Coordinates of C-alpha atoms in Angstrom, one line a residue:
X19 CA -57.6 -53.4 -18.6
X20 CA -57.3 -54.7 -15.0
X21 CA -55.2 -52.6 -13.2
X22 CA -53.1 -52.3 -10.0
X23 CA -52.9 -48.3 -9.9
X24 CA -54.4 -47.5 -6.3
X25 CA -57.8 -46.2 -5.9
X26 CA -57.8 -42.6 -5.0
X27 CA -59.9 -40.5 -2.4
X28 CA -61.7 -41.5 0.4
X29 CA -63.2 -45.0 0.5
X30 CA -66.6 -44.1 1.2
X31 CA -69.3 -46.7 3.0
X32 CA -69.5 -49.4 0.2
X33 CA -66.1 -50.0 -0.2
X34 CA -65.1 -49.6 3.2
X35 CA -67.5 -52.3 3.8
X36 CA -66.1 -54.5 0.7
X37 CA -62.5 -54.0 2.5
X38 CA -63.8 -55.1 6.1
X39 CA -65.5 -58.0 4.6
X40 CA -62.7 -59.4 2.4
X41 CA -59.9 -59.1 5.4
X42 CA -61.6 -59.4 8.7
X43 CA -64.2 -61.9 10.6
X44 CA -64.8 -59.0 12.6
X45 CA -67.3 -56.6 10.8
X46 CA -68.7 -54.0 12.8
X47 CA -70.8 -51.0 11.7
X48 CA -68.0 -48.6 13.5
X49 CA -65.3 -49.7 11.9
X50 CA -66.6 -49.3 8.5
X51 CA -67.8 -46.1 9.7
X52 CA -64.3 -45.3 10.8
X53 CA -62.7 -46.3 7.2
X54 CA -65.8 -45.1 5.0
X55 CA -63.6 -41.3 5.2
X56 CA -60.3 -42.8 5.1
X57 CA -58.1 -43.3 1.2
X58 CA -57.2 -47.3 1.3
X59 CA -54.0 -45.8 1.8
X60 CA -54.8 -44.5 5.0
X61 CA -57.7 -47.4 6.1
X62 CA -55.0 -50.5 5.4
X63 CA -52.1 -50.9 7.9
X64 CA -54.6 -51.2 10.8
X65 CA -55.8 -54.3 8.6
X66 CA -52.3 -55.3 8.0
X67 CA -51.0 -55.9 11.3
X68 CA -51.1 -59.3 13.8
X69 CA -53.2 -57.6 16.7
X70 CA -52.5 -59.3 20.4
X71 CA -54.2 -62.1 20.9
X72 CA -57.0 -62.2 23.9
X73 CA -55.4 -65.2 25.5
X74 CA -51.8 -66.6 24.4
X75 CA -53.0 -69.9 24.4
X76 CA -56.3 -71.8 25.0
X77 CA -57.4 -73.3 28.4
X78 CA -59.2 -76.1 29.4
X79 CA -62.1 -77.5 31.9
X80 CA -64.1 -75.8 34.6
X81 CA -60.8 -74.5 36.3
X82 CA -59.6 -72.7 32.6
X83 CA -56.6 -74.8 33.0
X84 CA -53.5 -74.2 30.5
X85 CA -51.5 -77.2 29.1
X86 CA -49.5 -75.4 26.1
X87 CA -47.3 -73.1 27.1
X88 CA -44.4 -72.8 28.2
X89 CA -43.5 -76.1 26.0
X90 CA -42.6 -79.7 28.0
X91 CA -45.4 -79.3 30.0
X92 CA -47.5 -82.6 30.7
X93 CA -50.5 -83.3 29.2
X94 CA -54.1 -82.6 31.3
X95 CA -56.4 -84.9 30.1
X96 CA -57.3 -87.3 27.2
X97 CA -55.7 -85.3 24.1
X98 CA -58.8 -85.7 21.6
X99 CA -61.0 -84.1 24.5
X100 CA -58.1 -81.1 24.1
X101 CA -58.7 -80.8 20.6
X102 CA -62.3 -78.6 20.7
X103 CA -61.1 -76.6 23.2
X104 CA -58.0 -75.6 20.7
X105 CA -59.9 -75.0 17.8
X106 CA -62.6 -72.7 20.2
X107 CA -59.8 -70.8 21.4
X108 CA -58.9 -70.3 17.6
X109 CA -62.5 -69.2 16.5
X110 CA -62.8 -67.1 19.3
X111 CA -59.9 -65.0 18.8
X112 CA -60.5 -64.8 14.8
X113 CA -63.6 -63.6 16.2
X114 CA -62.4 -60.6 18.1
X115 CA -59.6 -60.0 15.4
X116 CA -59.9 -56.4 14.0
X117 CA -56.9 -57.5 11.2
X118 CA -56.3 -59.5 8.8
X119 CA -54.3 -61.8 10.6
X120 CA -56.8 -64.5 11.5
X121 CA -58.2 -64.6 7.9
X122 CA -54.2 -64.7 6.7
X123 CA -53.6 -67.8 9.0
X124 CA -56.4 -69.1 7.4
X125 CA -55.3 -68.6 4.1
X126 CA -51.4 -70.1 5.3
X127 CA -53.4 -73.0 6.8
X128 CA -55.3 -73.5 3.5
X129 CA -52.2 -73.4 1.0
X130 CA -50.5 -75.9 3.9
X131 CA -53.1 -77.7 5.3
X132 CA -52.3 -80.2 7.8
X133 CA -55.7 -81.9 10.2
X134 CA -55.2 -81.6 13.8
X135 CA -55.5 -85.5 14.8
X136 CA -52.1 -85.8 13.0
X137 CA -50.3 -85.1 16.3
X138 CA -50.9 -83.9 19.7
X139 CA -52.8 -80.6 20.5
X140 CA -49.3 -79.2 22.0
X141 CA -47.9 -79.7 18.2
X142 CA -51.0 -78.4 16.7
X143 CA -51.2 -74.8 18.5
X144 CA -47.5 -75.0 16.9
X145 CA -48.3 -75.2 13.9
X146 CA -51.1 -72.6 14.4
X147 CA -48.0 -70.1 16.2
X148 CA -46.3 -70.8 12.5
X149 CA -49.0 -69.9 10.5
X150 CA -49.1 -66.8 12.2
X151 CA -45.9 -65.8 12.5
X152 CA -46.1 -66.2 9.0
X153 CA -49.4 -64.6 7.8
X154 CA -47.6 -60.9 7.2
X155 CA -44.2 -62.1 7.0
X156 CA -42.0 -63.5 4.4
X157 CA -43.0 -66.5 2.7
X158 CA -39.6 -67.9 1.6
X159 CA -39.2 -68.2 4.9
X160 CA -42.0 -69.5 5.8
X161 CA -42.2 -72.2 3.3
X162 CA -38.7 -73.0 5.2
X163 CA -39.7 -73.5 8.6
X164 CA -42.5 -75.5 7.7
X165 CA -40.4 -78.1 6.9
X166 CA -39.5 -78.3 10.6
X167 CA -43.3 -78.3 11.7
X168 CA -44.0 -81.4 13.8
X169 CA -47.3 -81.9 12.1
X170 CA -46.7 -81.1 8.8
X171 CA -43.6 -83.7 9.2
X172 CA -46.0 -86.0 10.7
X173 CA -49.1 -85.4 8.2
X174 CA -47.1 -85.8 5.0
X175 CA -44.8 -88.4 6.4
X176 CA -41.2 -87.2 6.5
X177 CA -40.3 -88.0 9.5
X178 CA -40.3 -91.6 7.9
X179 CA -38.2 -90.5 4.9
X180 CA -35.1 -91.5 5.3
X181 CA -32.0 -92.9 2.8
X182 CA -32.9 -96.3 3.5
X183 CA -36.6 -96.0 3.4
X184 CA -37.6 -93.0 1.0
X185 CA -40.4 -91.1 1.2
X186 CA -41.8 -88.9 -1.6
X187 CA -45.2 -87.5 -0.1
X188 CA -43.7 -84.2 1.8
X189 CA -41.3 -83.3 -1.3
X190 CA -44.5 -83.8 -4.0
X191 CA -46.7 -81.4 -2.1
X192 CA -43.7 -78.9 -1.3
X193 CA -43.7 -78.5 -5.5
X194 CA -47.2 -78.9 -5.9
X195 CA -49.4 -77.8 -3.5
X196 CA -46.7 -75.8 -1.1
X197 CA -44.9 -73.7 -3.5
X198 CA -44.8 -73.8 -7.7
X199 CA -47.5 -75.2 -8.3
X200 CA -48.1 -78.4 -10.7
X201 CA -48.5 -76.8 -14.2
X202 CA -50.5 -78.2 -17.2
X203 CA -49.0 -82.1 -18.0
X204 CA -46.4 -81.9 -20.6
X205 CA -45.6 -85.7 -20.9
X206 CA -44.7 -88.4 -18.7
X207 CA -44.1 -87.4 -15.1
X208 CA -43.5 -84.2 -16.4
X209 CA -46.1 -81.1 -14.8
X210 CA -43.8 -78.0 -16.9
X211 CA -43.2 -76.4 -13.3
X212 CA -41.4 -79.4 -12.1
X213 CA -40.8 -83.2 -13.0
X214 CA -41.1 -86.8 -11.1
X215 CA -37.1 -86.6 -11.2
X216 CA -37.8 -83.4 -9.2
X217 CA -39.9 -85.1 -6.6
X218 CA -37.2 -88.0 -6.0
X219 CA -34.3 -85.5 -5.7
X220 CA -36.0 -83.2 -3.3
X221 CA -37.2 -86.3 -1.2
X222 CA -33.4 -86.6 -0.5
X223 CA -33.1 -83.2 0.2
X224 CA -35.5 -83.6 3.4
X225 CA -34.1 -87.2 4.4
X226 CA -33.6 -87.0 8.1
X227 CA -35.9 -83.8 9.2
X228 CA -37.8 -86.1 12.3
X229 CA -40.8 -85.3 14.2
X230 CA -40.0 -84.2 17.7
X231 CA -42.2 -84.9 20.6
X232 CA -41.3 -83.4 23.8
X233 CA -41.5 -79.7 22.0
X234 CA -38.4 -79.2 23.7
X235 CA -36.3 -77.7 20.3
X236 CA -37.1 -74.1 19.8
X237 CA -36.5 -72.3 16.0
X238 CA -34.7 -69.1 16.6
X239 CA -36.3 -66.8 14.3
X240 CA -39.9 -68.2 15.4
X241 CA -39.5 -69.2 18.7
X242 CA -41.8 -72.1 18.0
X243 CA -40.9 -75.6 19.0
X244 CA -39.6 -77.5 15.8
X245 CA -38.5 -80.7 14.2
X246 CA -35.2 -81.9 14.9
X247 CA -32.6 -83.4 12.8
X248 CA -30.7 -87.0 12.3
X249 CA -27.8 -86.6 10.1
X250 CA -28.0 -90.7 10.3
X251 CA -31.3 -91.0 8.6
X252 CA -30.5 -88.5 5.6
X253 CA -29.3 -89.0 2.2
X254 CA -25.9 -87.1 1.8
X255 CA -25.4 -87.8 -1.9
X256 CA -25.5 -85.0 -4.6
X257 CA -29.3 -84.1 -5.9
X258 CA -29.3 -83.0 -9.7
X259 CA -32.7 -81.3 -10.8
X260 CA -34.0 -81.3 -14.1
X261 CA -34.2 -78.8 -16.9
X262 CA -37.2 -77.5 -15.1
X263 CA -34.7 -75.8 -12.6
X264 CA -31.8 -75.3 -14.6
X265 CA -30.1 -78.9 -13.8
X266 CA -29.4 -77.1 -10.2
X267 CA -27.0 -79.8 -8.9
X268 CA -27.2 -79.5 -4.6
X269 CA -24.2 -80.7 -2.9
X270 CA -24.7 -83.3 -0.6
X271 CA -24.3 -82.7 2.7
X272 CA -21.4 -83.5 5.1
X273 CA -23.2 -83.3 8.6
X274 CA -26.5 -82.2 10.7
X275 CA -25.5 -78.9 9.8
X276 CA -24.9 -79.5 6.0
X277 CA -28.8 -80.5 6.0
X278 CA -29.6 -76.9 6.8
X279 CA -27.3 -76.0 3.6
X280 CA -29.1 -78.6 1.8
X281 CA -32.5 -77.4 2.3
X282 CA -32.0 -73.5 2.1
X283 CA -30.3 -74.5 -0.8
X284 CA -33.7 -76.3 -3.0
X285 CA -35.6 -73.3 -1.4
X286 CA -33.6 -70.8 -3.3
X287 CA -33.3 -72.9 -6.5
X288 CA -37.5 -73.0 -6.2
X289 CA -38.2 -69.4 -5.1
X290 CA -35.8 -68.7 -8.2
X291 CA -38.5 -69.9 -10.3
X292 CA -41.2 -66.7 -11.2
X293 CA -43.8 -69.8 -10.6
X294 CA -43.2 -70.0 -7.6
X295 CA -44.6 -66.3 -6.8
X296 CA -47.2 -66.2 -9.6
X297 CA -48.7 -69.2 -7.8
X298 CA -49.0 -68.2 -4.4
X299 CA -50.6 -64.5 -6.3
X300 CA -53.2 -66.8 -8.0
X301 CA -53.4 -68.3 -4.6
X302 CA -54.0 -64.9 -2.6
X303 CA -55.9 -63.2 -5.7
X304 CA -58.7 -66.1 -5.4
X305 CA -59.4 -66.2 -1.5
X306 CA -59.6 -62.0 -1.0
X307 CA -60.5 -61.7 -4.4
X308 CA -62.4 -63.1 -7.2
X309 CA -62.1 -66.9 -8.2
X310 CA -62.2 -66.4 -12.1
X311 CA -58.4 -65.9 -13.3
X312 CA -58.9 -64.9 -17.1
X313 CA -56.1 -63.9 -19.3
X314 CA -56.1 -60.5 -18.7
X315 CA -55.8 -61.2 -14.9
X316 CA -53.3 -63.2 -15.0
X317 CA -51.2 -60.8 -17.3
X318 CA -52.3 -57.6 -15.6
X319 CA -52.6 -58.7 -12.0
X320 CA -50.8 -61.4 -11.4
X321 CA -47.3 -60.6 -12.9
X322 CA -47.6 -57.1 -11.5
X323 CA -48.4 -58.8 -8.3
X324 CA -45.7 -61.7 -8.5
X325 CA -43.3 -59.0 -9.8
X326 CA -43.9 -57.2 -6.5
X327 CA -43.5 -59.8 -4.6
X328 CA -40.0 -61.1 -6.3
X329 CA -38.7 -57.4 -5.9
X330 CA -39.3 -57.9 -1.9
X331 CA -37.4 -61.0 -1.8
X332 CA -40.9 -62.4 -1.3
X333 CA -42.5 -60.3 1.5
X334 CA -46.1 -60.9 1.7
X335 CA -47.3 -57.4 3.3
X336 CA -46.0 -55.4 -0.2
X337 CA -48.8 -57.8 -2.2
X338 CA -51.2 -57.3 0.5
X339 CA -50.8 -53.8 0.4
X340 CA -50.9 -53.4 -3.5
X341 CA -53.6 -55.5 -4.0
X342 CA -56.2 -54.7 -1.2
X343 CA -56.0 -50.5 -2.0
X344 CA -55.9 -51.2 -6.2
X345 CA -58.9 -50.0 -8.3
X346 CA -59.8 -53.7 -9.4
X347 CA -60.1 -54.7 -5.9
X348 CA -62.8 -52.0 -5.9
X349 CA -63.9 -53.0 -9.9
X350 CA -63.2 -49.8 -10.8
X351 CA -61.0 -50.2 -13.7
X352 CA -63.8 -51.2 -15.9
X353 CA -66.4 -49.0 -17.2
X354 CA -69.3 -51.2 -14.8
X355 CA -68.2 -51.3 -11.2
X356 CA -70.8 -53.3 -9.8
X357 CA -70.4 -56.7 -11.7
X358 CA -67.6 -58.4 -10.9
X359 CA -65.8 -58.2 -7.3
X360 CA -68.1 -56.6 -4.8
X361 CA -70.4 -59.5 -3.8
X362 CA -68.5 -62.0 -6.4
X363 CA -67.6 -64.5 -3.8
X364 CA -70.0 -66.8 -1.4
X365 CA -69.5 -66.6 2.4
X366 CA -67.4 -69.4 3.8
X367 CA -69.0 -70.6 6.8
X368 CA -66.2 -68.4 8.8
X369 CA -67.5 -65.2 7.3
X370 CA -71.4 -65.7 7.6
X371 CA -70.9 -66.8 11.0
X372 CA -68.8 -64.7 12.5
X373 CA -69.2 -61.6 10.8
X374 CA -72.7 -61.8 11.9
X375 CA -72.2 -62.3 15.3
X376 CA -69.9 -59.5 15.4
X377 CA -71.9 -57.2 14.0
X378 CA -74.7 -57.9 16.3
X379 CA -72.2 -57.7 18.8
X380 CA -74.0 -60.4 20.9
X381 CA -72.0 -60.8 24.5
X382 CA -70.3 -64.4 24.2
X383 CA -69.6 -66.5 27.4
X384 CA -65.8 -65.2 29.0
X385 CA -63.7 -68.2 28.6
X386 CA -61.7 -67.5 31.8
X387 CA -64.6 -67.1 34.0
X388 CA -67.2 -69.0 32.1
X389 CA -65.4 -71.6 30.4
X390 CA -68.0 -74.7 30.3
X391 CA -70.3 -71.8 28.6
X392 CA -67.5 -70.9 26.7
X393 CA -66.4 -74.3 25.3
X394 CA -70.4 -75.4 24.8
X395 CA -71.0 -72.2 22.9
X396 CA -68.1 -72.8 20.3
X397 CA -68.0 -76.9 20.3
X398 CA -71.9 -77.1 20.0
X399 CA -72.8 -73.9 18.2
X400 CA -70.5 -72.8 15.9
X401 CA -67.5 -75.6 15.2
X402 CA -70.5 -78.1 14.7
X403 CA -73.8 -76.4 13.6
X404 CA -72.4 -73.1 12.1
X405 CA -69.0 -74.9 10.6
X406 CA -69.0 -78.6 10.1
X407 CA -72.4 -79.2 8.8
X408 CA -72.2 -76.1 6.7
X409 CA -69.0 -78.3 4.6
X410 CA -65.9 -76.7 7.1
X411 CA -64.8 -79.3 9.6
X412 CA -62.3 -76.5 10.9
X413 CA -58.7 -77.8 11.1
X414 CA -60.0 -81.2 10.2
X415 CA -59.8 -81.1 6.2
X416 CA -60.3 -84.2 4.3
X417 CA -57.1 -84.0 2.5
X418 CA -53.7 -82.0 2.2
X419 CA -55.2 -80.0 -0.5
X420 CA -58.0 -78.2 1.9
X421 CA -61.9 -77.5 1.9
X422 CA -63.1 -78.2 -1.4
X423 CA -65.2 -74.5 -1.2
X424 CA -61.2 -72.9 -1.3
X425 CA -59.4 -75.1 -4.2
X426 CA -61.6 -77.8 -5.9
X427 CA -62.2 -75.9 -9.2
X428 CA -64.4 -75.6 -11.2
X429 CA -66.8 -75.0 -8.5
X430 CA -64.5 -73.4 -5.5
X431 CA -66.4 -70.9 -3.2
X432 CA -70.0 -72.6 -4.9
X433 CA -69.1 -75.8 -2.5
X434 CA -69.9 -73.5 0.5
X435 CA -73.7 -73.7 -0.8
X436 CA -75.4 -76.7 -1.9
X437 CA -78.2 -79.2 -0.9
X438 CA -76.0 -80.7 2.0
X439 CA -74.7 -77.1 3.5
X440 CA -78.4 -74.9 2.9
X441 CA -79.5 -76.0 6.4
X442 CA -76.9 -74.2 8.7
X443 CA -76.4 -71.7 6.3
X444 CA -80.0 -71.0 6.8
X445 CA -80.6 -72.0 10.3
X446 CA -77.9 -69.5 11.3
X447 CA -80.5 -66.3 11.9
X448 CA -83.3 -69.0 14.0
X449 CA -80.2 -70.2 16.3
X450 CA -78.7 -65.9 16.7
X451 CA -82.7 -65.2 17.5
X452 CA -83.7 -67.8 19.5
X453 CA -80.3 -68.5 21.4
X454 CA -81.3 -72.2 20.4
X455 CA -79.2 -74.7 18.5
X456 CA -82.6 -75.2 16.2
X457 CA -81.2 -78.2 14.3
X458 CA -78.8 -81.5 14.0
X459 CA -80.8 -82.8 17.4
X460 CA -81.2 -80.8 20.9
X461 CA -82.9 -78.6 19.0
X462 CA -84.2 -77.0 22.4
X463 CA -80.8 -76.7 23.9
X464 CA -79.1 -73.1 24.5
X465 CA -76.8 -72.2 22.0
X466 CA -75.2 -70.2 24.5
X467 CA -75.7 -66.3 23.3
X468 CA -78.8 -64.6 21.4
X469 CA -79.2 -61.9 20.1
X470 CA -82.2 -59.1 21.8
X471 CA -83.2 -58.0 18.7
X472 CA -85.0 -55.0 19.8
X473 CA -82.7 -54.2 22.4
X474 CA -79.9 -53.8 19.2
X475 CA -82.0 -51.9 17.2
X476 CA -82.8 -49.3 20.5
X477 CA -78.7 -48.9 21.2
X478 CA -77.7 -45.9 20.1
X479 CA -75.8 -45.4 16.9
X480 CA -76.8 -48.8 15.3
X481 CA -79.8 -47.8 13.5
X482 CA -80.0 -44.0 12.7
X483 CA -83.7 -43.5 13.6
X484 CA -85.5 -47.0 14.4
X485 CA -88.9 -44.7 14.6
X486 CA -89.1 -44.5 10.5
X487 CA -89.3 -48.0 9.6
X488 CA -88.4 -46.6 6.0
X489 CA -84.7 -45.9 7.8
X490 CA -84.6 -48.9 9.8
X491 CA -84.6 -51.4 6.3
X492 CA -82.6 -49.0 4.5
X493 CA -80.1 -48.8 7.8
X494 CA -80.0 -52.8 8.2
X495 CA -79.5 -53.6 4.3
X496 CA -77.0 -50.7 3.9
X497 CA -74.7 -53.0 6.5
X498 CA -75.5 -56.8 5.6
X499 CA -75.9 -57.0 1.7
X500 CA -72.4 -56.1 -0.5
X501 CA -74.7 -53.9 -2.3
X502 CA -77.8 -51.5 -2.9
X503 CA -81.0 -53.2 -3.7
X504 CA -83.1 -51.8 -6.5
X505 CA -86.6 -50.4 -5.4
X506 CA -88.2 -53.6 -6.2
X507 CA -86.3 -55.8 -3.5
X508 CA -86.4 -53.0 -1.4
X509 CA -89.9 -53.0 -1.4
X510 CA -90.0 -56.2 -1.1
X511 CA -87.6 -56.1 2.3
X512 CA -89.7 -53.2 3.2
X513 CA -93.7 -53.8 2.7
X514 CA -94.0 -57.2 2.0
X515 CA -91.9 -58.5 5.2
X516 CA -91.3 -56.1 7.7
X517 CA -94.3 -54.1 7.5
X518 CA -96.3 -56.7 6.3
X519 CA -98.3 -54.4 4.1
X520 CA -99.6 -52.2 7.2
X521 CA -99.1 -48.7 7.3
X522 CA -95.6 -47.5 8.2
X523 CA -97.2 -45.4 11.2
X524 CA -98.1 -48.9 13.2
X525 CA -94.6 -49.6 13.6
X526 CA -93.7 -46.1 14.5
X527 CA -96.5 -46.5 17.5
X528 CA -95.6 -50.3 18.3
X529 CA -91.3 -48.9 18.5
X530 CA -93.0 -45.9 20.8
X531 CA -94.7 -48.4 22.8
X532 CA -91.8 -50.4 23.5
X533 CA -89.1 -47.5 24.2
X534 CA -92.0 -45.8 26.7
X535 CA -92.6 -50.0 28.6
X536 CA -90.0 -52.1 27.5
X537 CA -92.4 -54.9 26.3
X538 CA -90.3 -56.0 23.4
X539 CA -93.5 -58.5 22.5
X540 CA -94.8 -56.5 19.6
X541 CA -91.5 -55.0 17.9
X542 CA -89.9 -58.3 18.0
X543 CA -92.3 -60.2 15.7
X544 CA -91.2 -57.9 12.4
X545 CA -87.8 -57.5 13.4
X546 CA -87.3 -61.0 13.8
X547 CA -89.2 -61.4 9.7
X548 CA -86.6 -58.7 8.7
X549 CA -83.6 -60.4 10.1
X550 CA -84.8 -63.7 8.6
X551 CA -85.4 -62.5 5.4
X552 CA -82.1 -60.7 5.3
X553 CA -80.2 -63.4 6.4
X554 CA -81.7 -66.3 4.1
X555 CA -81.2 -63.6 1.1
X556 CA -78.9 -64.6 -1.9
X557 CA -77.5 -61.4 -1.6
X558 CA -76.4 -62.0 2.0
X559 CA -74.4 -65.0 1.4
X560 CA -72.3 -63.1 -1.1
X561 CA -69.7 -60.7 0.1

């Protein structure tokens, strides 16, 4: 039986590493370390906070010039030569996130996609300040104030909905993608959680919510610049919903005011729904989780989940925290606890890039002081070679549904690796090694960072004794693979790569060498096989 009952005792290193991995692009070998002693109990509210951000908004050019905040400010250059500079800024401070908020605003963006060309930059970094305001907040709410977003009203076309020209795209995807979820078809325009009836009636609902350009109307509770409203462009007749929702009947409103009723008003009537909370749990079970919802999942952790979740007027922390510290999280409420969650998912292009990187903890160019570096680093390196060609054109999905590797099922996380994707996945450790963008033209160009291999393995505290080569393998695959190897990979890790069937004493002398000169040339060689090998291993691109 899958079960939610927390797991008790002290995490230990495997599953302190299986936490870190699932809720942080920041993996370091201290900080599993830190939470390897530590009950999940104890190890999870330092995961479940938004930690400051490095910089409160992204800058710009040689002179790290702002353009965001505060809002009305005038634009500084062309805006599509602002957009990479946003999206580094992003990746960057995921990157130094010790939480679970950048990889929670990743999930919000996900289940509300919206690509960043839709609107300006300024109305972009908005909608990136809502998704995490709303990452460990309350998703009723939310799913209310993204309504308001400029982008989303641009992306799925509201702010063109209006009582003499009707729109339906925005109020489909608020049922189907954005909240209940479309169930299996029961008949004509009929999808059990909701009806095409539905879909007209709530298009009326969100007549009149207009895109607003000069970021100049700030939401209260976010403090976000927002939407506005025209009580001129919206439908103030009644709305009657089908069966599917009781045959709510919403009063039309009176005023700009009214609209406000209106809409709180269909977000009760769908949050009343147990769908609507059993979907976003499907949701939130398949990105930290596994991606396989059987039966008894869906009865044992899903209801208990969604259950949770209703009873805190639809908090997201309380599922966070129930889920995340719960023997299946951990596969141990079965009798085999190595065969179904630990390692069950393949990286996304955000986890195998910058959970490597920061756990080498390579120094990266300081964006106030070394912003050309900076932007060439992320632009060049990482949002192109490490993300785009790897199948995640960050912020720039194909569609309001996503990136295929996060929803298009059956497949879902197997879209991250295929025939098109194998290159950057497997060009990452040559371009970390070499500091060299090693592929997709320039190929002798600086990335911008690399990583001193040797130097690494000499600091103290990352390997435990680099002398014994035996430790050194057993040290580095400890940290990147989800879990042990049997003695046969080992071996194979061991003698066939790093040692390269010499005698374990050579590399002792050849480490010696190096700590007594400093002449790196020798070490570097089977270091750099080891890394390699690691790195292109199946087992690495699962966490």
């Amino acid at each position: 039986m899958a079960s939610l009952t927390p797991m008790q005792g002290a995490l230990g290193h495997r599953y302190a590493a299986h936490l870190l991995r699932r809720t942080s692009y920041r993996y370091t070998k201290a900080k599993v370390a830190e939470r390897a002693g530590q009950p999940g109990a104890e190890a999870l509210p330092s995961f479940l906070q938004l930690h400051p951000l490095q910089l409160e908004q992204p800058i710009y050019g040689d002179n790290a010039v702002t353009w965001i905040l505060p809002p009305g400010g005038g634009s500084v250059a062309v805006d599509t030569e602002l957009r990479p500079w946003l999206a580094a800024w992003w990746v960057n401070e995921a990157l130094n996130d010790p939480g679970i908020g950048h990889r929670m605003t990743f999930f919000l963006h996900q289940y509300n996609a919206v690509a960043m060309p839709t609107a300006f930059t300024t109305h972009y970094f908005d909608y990136l300040s809502l998704l995490r305001w709303g990452a460990l907040g309350n998703f009723k709410m939310f799913i209310t104030k993204m309504v308001t977003d400029n982008c989303m009203l641009k992306y799925l076309d509201n702010t063109e909905n209006s009582e003499a020209n009707p729109n339906e795209n925005f109020a489909r995807e608020f049922f189907e993608l954005f909240t209940i979820g479309k169930g299996p078809q029961a008949g004509p325009g009929d999808y059990t959680n909701f009806t095409e009836e539905d879909i007209v009636e709530a298009s009326k609902v969100f007549t009149g919510f207009r895109f607003r350009g000069q970021r100049d109307e700030i939401d209260a509770d976010t403090n976000i610049p927002k939407g506005r409203v025209n009580f001129n462009f919206h439908d103030d007749t009644a709305k009657t919903f089908s069966d599917r929702f009781q045959g709510t009947t919403i009063a039309g409103a009176a005023d700009a005011a009214g609209m406000w009723t209106e809409l709180n008003a269909l977000v009760d009537m769908t949050f009343a729904q147990p769908e609507t909370a059993k979907n976003f749990c499907r949701r939130i079970y398949r990105f930290f989780v596994s991606r396989h919802i059987t039966p008894e999942i869906e009865t044992d952790i899903i209801t208990g989940l969604a259950d949770t979740m209703i009873a805190s007027n639809f908090e997201i922390k309380p599922v966070l925290e129930q889920l995340l510290q719960s023997q299946h999280f951990f596969d141990l409420d079965d009798s085999d606890n190595a065969d179904e969650i630990i390692g069950g998912l393949i990286k996304s292009p955000l986890e195998l890039s910058l959970q490597a990187i920061s756990f080498y903890q390579i120094p990266l160019p300081d964006p106030m002081t070394q912003p050309q570096e900076f932007f060439e680093f992320y632009t060049r390196g990482v949002l192109t070679r490490m993300f785009q060609y790897a199948n995640l054109p960050i912020f720039f999905p194909d569609d309001v549904a996503g990136y295929p590797g996060l929803y298009q099922q059956p497949d879902y996380h197997r879209g991250w690796f295929n025939s098109s994707t194998i290159v950057a996945r497997y060009k990452l450790p040559e371009m970390l090694l070499t500091g060299t963008l090693a592929f997709g033209g320039a190929v002798n160009e600086p990335l911008g960072i690399q990583l001193n291999i040797a130097d690494w393995i000499k600091n103290s505290g990352n390997i435990s004794d680099a002398t014994d080569p035996y430790v050194l393998v057993q040290d580095l695959l400890e940290y990147f693979l989800p879990e042990a190897t049997d003695n046969d990979r080992f071996n194979y890790f061991y003698d066939t790569v790093f040692l390269d069937q010499l005698p374990p004493a050579d590399w002792t002398y050849e480490w010696q060498a190096y700590l007594n000169t400093g002449d790196d040339t020798e070490v570097k060689i089977p270091l750099g096989r080891l890394i390699n090998a690691i790195m292109y291993s199946a087992e690495y691109q699962l966490f």
